[in-house]
PDB file of C-alpha atoms in Angstrom:
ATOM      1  CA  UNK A   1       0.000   0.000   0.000  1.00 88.00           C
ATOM      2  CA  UNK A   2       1.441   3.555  -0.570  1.00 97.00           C
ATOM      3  CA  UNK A   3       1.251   6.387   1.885  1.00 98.00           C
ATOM      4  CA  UNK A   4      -1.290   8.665   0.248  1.00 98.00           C
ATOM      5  CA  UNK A   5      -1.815  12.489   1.106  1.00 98.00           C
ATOM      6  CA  UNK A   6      -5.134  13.961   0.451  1.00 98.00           C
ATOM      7  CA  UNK A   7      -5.952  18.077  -0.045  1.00 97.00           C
ATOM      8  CA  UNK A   8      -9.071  19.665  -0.901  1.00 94.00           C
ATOM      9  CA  UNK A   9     -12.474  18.113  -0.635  1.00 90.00           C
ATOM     10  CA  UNK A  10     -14.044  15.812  -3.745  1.00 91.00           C
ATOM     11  CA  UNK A  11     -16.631  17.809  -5.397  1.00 91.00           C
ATOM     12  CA  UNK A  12     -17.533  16.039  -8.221  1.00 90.00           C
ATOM     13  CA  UNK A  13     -14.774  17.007 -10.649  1.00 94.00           C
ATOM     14  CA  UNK A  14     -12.120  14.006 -11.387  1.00 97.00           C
ATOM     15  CA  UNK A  15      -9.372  14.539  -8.618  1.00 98.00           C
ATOM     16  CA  UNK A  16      -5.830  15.125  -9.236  1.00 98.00           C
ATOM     17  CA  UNK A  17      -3.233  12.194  -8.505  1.00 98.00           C
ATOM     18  CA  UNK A  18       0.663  13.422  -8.388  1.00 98.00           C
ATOM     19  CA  UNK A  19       3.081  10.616  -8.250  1.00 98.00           C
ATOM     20  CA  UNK A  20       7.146  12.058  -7.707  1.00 98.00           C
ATOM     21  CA  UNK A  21      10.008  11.005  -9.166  1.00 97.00           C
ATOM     22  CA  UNK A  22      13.050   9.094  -8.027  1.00 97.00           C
ATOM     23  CA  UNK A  23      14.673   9.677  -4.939  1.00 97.00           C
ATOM     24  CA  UNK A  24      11.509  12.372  -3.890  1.00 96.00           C
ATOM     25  CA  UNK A  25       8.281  12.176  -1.829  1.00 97.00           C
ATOM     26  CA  UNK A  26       4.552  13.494  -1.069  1.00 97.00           C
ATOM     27  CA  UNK A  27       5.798  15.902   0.363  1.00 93.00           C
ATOM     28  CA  UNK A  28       8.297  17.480  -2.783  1.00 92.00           C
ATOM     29  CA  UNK A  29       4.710  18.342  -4.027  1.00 96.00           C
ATOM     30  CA  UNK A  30       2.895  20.387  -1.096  1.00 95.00           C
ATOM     31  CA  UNK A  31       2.775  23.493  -2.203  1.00 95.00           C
ATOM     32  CA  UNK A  32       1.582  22.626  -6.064  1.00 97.00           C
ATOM     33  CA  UNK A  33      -0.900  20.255  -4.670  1.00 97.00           C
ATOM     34  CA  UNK A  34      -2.434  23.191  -2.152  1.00 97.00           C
ATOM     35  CA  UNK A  35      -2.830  25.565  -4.902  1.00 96.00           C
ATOM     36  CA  UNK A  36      -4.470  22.963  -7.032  1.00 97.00           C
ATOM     37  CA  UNK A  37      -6.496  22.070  -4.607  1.00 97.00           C
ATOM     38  CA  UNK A  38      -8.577  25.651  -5.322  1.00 95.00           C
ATOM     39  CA  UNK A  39     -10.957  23.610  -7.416  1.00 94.00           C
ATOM     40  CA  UNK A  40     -11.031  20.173  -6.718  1.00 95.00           C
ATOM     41  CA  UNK A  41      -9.482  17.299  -4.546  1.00 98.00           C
ATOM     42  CA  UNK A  42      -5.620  16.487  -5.282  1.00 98.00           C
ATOM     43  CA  UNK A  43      -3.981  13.215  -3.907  1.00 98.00           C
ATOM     44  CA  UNK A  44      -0.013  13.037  -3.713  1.00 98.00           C
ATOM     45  CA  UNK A  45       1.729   9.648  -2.950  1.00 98.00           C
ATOM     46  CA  UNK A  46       4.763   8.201  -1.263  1.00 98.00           C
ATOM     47  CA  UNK A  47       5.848   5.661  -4.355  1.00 98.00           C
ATOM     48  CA  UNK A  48       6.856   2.327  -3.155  1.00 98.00           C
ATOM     49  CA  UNK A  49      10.139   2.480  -1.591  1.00 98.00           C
ATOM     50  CA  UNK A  50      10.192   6.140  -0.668  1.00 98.00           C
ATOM     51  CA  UNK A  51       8.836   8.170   2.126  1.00 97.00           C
ATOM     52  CA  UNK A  52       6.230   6.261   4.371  1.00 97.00           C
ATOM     53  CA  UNK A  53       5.393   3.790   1.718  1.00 98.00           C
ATOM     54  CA  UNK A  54       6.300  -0.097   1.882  1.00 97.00           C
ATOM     55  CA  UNK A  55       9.823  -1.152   0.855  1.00 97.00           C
ATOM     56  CA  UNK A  56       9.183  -3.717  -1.537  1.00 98.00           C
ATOM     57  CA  UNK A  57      10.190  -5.450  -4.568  1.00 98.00           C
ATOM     58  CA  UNK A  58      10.176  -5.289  -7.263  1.00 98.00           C
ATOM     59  CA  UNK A  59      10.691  -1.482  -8.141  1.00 98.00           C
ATOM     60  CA  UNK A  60      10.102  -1.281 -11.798  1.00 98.00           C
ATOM     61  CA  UNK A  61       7.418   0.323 -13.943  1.00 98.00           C
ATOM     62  CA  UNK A  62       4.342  -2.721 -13.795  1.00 98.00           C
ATOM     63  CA  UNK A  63       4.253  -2.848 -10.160  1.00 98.00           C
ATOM     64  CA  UNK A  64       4.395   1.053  -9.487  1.00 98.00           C
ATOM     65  CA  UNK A  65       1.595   1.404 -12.375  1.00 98.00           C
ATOM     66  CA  UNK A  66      -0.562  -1.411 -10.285  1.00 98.00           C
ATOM     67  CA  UNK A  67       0.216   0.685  -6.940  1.00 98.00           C
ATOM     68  CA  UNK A  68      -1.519   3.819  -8.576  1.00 98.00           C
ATOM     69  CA  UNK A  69      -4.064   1.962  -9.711  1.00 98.00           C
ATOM     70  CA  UNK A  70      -4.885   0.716  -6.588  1.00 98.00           C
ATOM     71  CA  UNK A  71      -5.167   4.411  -5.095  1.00 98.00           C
ATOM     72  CA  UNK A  72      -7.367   5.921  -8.063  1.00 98.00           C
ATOM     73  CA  UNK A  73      -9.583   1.988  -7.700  1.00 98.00           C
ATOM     74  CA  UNK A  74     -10.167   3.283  -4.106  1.00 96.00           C
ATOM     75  CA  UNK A  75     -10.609   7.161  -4.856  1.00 96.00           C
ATOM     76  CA  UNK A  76     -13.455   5.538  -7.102  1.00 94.00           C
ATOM     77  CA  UNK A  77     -11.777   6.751 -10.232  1.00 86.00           C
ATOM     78  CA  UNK A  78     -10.708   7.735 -12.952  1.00 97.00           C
ATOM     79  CA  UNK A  79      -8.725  10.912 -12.112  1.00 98.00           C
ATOM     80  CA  UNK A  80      -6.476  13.332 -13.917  1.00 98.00           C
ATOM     81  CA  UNK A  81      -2.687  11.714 -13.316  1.00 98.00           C
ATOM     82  CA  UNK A  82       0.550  14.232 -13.166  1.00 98.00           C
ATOM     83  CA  UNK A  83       3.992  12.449 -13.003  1.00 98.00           C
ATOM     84  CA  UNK A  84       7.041  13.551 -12.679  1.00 98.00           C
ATOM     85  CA  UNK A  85      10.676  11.194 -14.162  1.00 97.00           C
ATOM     86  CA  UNK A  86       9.811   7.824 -12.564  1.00 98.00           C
ATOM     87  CA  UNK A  87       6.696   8.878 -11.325  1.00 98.00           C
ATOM     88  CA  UNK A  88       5.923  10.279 -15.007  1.00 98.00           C
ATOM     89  CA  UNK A  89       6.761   6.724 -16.087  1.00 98.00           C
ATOM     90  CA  UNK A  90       4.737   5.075 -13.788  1.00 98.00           C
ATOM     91  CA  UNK A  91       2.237   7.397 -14.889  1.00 98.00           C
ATOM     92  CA  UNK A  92       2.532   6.359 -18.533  1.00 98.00           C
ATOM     93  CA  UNK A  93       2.313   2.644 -17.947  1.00 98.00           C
ATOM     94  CA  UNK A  94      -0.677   3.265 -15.326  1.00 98.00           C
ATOM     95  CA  UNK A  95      -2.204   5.386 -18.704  1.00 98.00           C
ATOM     96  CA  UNK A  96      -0.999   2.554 -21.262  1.00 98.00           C
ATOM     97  CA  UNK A  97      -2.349  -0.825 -18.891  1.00 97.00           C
ATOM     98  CA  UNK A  98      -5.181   0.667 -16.962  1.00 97.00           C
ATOM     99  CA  UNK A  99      -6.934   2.788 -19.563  1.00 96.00           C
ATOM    100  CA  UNK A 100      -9.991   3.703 -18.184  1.00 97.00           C
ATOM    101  CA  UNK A 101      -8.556   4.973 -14.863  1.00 98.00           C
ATOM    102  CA  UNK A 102      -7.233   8.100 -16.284  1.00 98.00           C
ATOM    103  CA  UNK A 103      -9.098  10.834 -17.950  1.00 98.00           C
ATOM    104  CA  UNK A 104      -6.061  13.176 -18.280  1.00 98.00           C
ATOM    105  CA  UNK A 105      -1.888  12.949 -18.451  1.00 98.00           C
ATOM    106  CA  UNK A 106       0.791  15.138 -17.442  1.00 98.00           C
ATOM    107  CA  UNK A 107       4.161  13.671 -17.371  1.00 98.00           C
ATOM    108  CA  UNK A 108       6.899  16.160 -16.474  1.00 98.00           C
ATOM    109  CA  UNK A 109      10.081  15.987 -18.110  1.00 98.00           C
ATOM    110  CA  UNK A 110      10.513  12.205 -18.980  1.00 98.00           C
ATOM    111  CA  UNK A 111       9.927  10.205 -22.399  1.00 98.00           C
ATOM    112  CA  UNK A 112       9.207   6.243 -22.299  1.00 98.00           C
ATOM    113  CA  UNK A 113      12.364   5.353 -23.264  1.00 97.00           C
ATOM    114  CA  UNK A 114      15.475   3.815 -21.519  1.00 97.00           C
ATOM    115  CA  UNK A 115      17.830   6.350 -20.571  1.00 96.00           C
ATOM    116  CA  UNK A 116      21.993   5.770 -20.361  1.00 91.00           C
ATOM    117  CA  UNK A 117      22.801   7.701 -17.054  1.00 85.00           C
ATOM    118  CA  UNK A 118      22.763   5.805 -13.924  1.00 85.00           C
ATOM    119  CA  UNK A 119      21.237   7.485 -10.897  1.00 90.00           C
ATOM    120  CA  UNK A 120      23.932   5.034  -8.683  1.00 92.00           C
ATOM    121  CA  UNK A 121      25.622   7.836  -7.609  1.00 93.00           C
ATOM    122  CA  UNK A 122      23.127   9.594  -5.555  1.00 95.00           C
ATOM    123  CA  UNK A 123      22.526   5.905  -3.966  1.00 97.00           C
ATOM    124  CA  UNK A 124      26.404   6.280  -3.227  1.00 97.00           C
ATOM    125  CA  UNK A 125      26.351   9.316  -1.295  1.00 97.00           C
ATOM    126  CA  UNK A 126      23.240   8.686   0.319  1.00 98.00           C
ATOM    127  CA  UNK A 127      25.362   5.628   1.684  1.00 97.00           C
ATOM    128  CA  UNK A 128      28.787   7.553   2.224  1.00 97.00           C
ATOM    129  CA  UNK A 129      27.112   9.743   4.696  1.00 97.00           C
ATOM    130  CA  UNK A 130      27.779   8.253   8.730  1.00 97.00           C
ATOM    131  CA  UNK A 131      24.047   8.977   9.902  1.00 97.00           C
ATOM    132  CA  UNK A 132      25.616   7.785  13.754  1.00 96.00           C
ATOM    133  CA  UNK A 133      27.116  11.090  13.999  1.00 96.00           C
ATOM    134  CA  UNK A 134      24.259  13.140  12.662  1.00 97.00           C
ATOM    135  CA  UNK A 135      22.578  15.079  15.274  1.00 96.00           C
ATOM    136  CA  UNK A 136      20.706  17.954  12.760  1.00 96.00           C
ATOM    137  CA  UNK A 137      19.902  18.617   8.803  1.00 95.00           C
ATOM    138  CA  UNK A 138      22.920  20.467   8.782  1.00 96.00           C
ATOM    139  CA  UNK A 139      25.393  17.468   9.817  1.00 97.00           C
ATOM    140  CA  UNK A 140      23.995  15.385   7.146  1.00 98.00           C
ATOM    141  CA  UNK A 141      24.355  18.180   4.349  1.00 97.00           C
ATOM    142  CA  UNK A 142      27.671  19.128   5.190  1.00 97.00           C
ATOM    143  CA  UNK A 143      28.943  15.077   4.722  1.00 97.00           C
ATOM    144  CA  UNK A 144      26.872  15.097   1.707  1.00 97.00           C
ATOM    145  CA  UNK A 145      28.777  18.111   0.161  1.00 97.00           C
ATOM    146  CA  UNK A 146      31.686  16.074   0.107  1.00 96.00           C
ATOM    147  CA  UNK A 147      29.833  13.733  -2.722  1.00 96.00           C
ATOM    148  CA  UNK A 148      27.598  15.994  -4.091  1.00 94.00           C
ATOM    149  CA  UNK A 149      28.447  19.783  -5.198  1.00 94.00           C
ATOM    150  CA  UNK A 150      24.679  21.149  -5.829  1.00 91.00           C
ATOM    151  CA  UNK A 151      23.163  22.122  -2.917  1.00 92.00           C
ATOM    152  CA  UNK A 152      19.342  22.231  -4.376  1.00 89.00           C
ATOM    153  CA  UNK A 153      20.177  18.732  -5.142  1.00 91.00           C
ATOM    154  CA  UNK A 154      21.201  17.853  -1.361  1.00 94.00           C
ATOM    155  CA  UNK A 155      18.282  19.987   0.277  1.00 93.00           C
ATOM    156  CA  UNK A 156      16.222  17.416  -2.310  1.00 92.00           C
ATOM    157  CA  UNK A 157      17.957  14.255  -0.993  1.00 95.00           C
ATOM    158  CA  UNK A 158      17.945  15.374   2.644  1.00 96.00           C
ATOM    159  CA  UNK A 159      14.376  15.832   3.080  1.00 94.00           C
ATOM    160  CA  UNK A 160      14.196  11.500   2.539  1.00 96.00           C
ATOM    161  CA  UNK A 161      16.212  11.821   5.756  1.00 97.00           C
ATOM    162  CA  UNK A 162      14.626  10.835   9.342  1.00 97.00           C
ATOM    163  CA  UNK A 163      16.898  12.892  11.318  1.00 97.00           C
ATOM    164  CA  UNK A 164      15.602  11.308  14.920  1.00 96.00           C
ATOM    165  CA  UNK A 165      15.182   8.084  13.332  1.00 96.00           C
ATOM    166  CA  UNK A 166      19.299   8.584  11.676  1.00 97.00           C
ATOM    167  CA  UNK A 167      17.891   6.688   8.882  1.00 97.00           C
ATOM    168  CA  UNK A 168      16.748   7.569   5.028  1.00 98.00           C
ATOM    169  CA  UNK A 169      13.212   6.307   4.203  1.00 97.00           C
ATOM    170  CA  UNK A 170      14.622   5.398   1.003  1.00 98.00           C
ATOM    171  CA  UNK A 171      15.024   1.717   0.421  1.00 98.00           C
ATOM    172  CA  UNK A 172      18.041   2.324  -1.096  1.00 98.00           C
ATOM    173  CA  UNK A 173      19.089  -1.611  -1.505  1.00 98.00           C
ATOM    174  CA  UNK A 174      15.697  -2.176  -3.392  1.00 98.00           C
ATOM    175  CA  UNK A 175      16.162   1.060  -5.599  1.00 98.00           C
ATOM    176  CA  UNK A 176      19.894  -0.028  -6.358  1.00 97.00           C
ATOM    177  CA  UNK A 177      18.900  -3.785  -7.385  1.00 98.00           C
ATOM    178  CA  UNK A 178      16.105  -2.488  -9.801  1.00 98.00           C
ATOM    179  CA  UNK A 179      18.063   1.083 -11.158  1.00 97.00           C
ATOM    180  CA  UNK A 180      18.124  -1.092 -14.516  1.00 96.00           C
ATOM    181  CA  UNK A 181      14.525  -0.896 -14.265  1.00 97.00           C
ATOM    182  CA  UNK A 182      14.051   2.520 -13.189  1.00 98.00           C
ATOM    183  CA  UNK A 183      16.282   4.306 -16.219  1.00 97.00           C
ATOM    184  CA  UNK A 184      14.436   1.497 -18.817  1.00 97.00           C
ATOM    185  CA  UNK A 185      11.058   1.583 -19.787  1.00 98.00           C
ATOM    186  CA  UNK A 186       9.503  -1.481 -19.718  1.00 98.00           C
ATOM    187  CA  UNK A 187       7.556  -3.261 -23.403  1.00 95.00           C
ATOM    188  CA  UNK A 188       3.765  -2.227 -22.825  1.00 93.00           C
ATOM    189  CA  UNK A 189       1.320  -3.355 -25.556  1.00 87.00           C
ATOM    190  CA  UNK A 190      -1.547  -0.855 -25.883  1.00 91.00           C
ATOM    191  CA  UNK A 191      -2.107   2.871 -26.565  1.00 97.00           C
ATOM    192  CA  UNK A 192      -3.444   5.809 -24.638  1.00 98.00           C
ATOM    193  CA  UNK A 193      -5.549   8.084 -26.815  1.00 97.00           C
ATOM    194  CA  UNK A 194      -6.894  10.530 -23.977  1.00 98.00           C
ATOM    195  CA  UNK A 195      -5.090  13.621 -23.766  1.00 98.00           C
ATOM    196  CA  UNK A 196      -1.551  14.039 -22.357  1.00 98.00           C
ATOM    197  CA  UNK A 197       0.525  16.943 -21.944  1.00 98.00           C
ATOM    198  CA  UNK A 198       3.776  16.382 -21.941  1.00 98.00           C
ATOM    199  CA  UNK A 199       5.458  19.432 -19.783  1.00 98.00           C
ATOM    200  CA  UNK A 200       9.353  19.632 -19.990  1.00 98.00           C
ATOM    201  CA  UNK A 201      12.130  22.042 -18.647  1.00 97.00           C
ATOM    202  CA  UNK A 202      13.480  24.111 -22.220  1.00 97.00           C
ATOM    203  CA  UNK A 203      16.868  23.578 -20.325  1.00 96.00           C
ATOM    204  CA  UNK A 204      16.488  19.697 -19.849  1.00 96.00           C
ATOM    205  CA  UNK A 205      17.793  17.099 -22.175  1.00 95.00           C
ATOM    206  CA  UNK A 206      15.279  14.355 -20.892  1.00 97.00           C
ATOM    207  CA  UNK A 207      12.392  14.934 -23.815  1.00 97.00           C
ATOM    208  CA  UNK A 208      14.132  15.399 -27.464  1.00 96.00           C
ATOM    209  CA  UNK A 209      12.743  15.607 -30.762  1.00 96.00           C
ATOM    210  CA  UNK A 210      14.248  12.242 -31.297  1.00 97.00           C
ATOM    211  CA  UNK A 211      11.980  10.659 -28.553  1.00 97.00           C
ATOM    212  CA  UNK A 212       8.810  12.516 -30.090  1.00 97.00           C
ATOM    213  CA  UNK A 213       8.321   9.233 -32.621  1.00 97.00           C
ATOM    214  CA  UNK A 214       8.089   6.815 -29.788  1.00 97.00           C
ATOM    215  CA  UNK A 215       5.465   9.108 -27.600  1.00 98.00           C
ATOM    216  CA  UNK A 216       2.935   9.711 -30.194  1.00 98.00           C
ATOM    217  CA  UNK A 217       2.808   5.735 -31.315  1.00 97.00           C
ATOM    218  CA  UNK A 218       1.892   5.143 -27.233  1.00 98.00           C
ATOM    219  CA  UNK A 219       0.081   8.550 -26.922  1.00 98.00           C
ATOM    220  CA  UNK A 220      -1.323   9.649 -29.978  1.00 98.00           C
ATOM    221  CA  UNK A 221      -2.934  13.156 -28.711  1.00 98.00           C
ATOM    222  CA  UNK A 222       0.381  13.608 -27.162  1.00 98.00           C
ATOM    223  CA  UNK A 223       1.066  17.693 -27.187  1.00 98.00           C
ATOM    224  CA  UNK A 224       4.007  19.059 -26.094  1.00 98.00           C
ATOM    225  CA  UNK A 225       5.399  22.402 -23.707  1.00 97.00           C
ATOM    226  CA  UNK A 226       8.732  23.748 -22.585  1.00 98.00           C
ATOM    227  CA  UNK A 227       8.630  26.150 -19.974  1.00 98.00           C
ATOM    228  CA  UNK A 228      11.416  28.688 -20.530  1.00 97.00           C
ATOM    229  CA  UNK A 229      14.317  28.444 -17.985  1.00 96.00           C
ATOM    230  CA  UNK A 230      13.658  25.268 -16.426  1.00 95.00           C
ATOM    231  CA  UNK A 231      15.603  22.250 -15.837  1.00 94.00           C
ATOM    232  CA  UNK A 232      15.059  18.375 -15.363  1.00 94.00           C
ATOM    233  CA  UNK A 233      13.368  20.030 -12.040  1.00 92.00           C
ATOM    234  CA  UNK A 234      10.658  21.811 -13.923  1.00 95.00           C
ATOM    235  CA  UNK A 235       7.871  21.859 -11.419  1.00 94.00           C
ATOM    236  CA  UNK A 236      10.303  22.928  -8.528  1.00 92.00           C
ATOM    237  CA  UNK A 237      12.279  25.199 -10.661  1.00 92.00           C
ATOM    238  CA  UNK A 238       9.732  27.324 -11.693  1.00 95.00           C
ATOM    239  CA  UNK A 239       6.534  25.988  -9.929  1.00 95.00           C
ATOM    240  CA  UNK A 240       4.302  29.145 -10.917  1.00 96.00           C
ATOM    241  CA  UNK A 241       4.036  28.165 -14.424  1.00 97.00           C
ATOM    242  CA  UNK A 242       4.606  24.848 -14.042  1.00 98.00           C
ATOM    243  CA  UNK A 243       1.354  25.079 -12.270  1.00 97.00           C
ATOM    244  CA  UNK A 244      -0.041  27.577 -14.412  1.00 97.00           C
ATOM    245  CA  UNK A 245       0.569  25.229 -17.782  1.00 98.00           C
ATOM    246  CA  UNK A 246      -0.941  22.014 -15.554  1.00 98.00           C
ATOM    247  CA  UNK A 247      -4.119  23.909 -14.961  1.00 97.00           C
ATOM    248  CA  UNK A 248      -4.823  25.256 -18.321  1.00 97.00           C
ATOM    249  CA  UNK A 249      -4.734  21.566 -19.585  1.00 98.00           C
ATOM    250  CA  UNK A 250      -6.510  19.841 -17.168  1.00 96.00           C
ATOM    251  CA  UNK A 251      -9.383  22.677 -17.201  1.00 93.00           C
ATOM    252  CA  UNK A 252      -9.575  23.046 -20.315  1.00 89.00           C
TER     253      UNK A 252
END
């Protein structure tokens, strides 16, 4: 079962279901989710492995689809799905295998496609850092510094970090067996023909022309957005229009 965060009251109108990306949580999401929540009920999730949810196996793209699926079953579906990286891949096979539980698709800033970098290293530092001797936030970032440079990044990593607890809710055994998994894309037969916005950083290399081939066989009203100045990070980087763009498709 995943840990499932709920904001706004239903009201009749299809709620909103945000599923985060690798390494994230719920709670990456709070302040988009609140300001959706204006109009209508919006759901965030802890994806297996991360934040409160269960550490399980497997962690590939099947099982996270059938987790979401699960949620939106018991919200008494379907609902309007954003995604962002894995979660926007989980999204897509939730879309591609479980058609009629999703009236509407964003997927931030990933393409269903297997992708050559590793996200090992992260898992690396993550592991390099002696939680024993962490008494605050602060301990843990400066240890992390040593292994990674970008503090956004480490702020990102450190809030999967129980301070008290001097243990990451990551299950970062489960996410390194399956990382082959996580950067693939697994074979799905089917197509989605609702409409899906697919909402990408301008500044991100993640969604290419090259990929738009593959996306339009499995999403055939596929339309595409780049929000100016934006990274891989899109909805944190610039979360005004990122939410502006999300609400203009799913209202309209």
């Amino acid at each position: 079962m995943l840990a499932t965060y709920s904001i706004g009251e239903p009201n009749g109108r299809p709620p909103i279901l945000i599923a985060h990306g690798l390494y994230g949580s719920a709670r990456n999401w709070g302040v988009i989710a609140k300001r959706l929540s204006d109009t209508r009920q919006v759901v965030t999730v802890d994806m297996r492995n991360h934040g409160q949810s269960d550490h399980v196996a497997p962690h590939d793209y099947p099982a996270m689809a059938g987790d979401l699926a699960e949620v939106i079953e018991g919200l008494g579906g379907p609902v309007d799905v954003v995604g962002h990286s894995m979660g926007g891949k989980a999204a897509m096979v939730l879309a591609l295998e479980h058609v009629d539980l999703v009236r509407k698709l964003i997927v931030a800033d990933i393409a269903p496609v297997t992708y050559s970098h590793t996200q090992q290293g992260m898992i690396d530092a993550m592991r390099a850092v002696d939680l024993s001797v962490v008494e605050t936030r602060g301990d843990a970032d400066r240890q992390l510094a040593n292994f990674v440079e970008d503090q956004g990044v480490r702020a990102f990593l450190l809030q999967s970090l129980d301070v008290r607890g001097k243990v990451w809710r990551l299950n970062l055994d489960q996410l390194e067996a399956d990382m082959d998994a996580i950067i693939g894309f697994p074979e799905v037969s089917g197509v989605f023909d609702g409409p899906v916005f697919m909402l990408s950083g301008a500044e991100s290399d993640y969604v290419t022309h090259e990929h738009r081939p593959e996306i339009k066989r499995l999403f055939p009203a596929a339309r595409f957005v780049k929000i100016p100045g934006a990274g891989h990070w899109v909805h944190a980087e610039k979360p005004r229009e990122f939410e502006a763009a999300c609400r203009a498709f799913l209202d309209a």
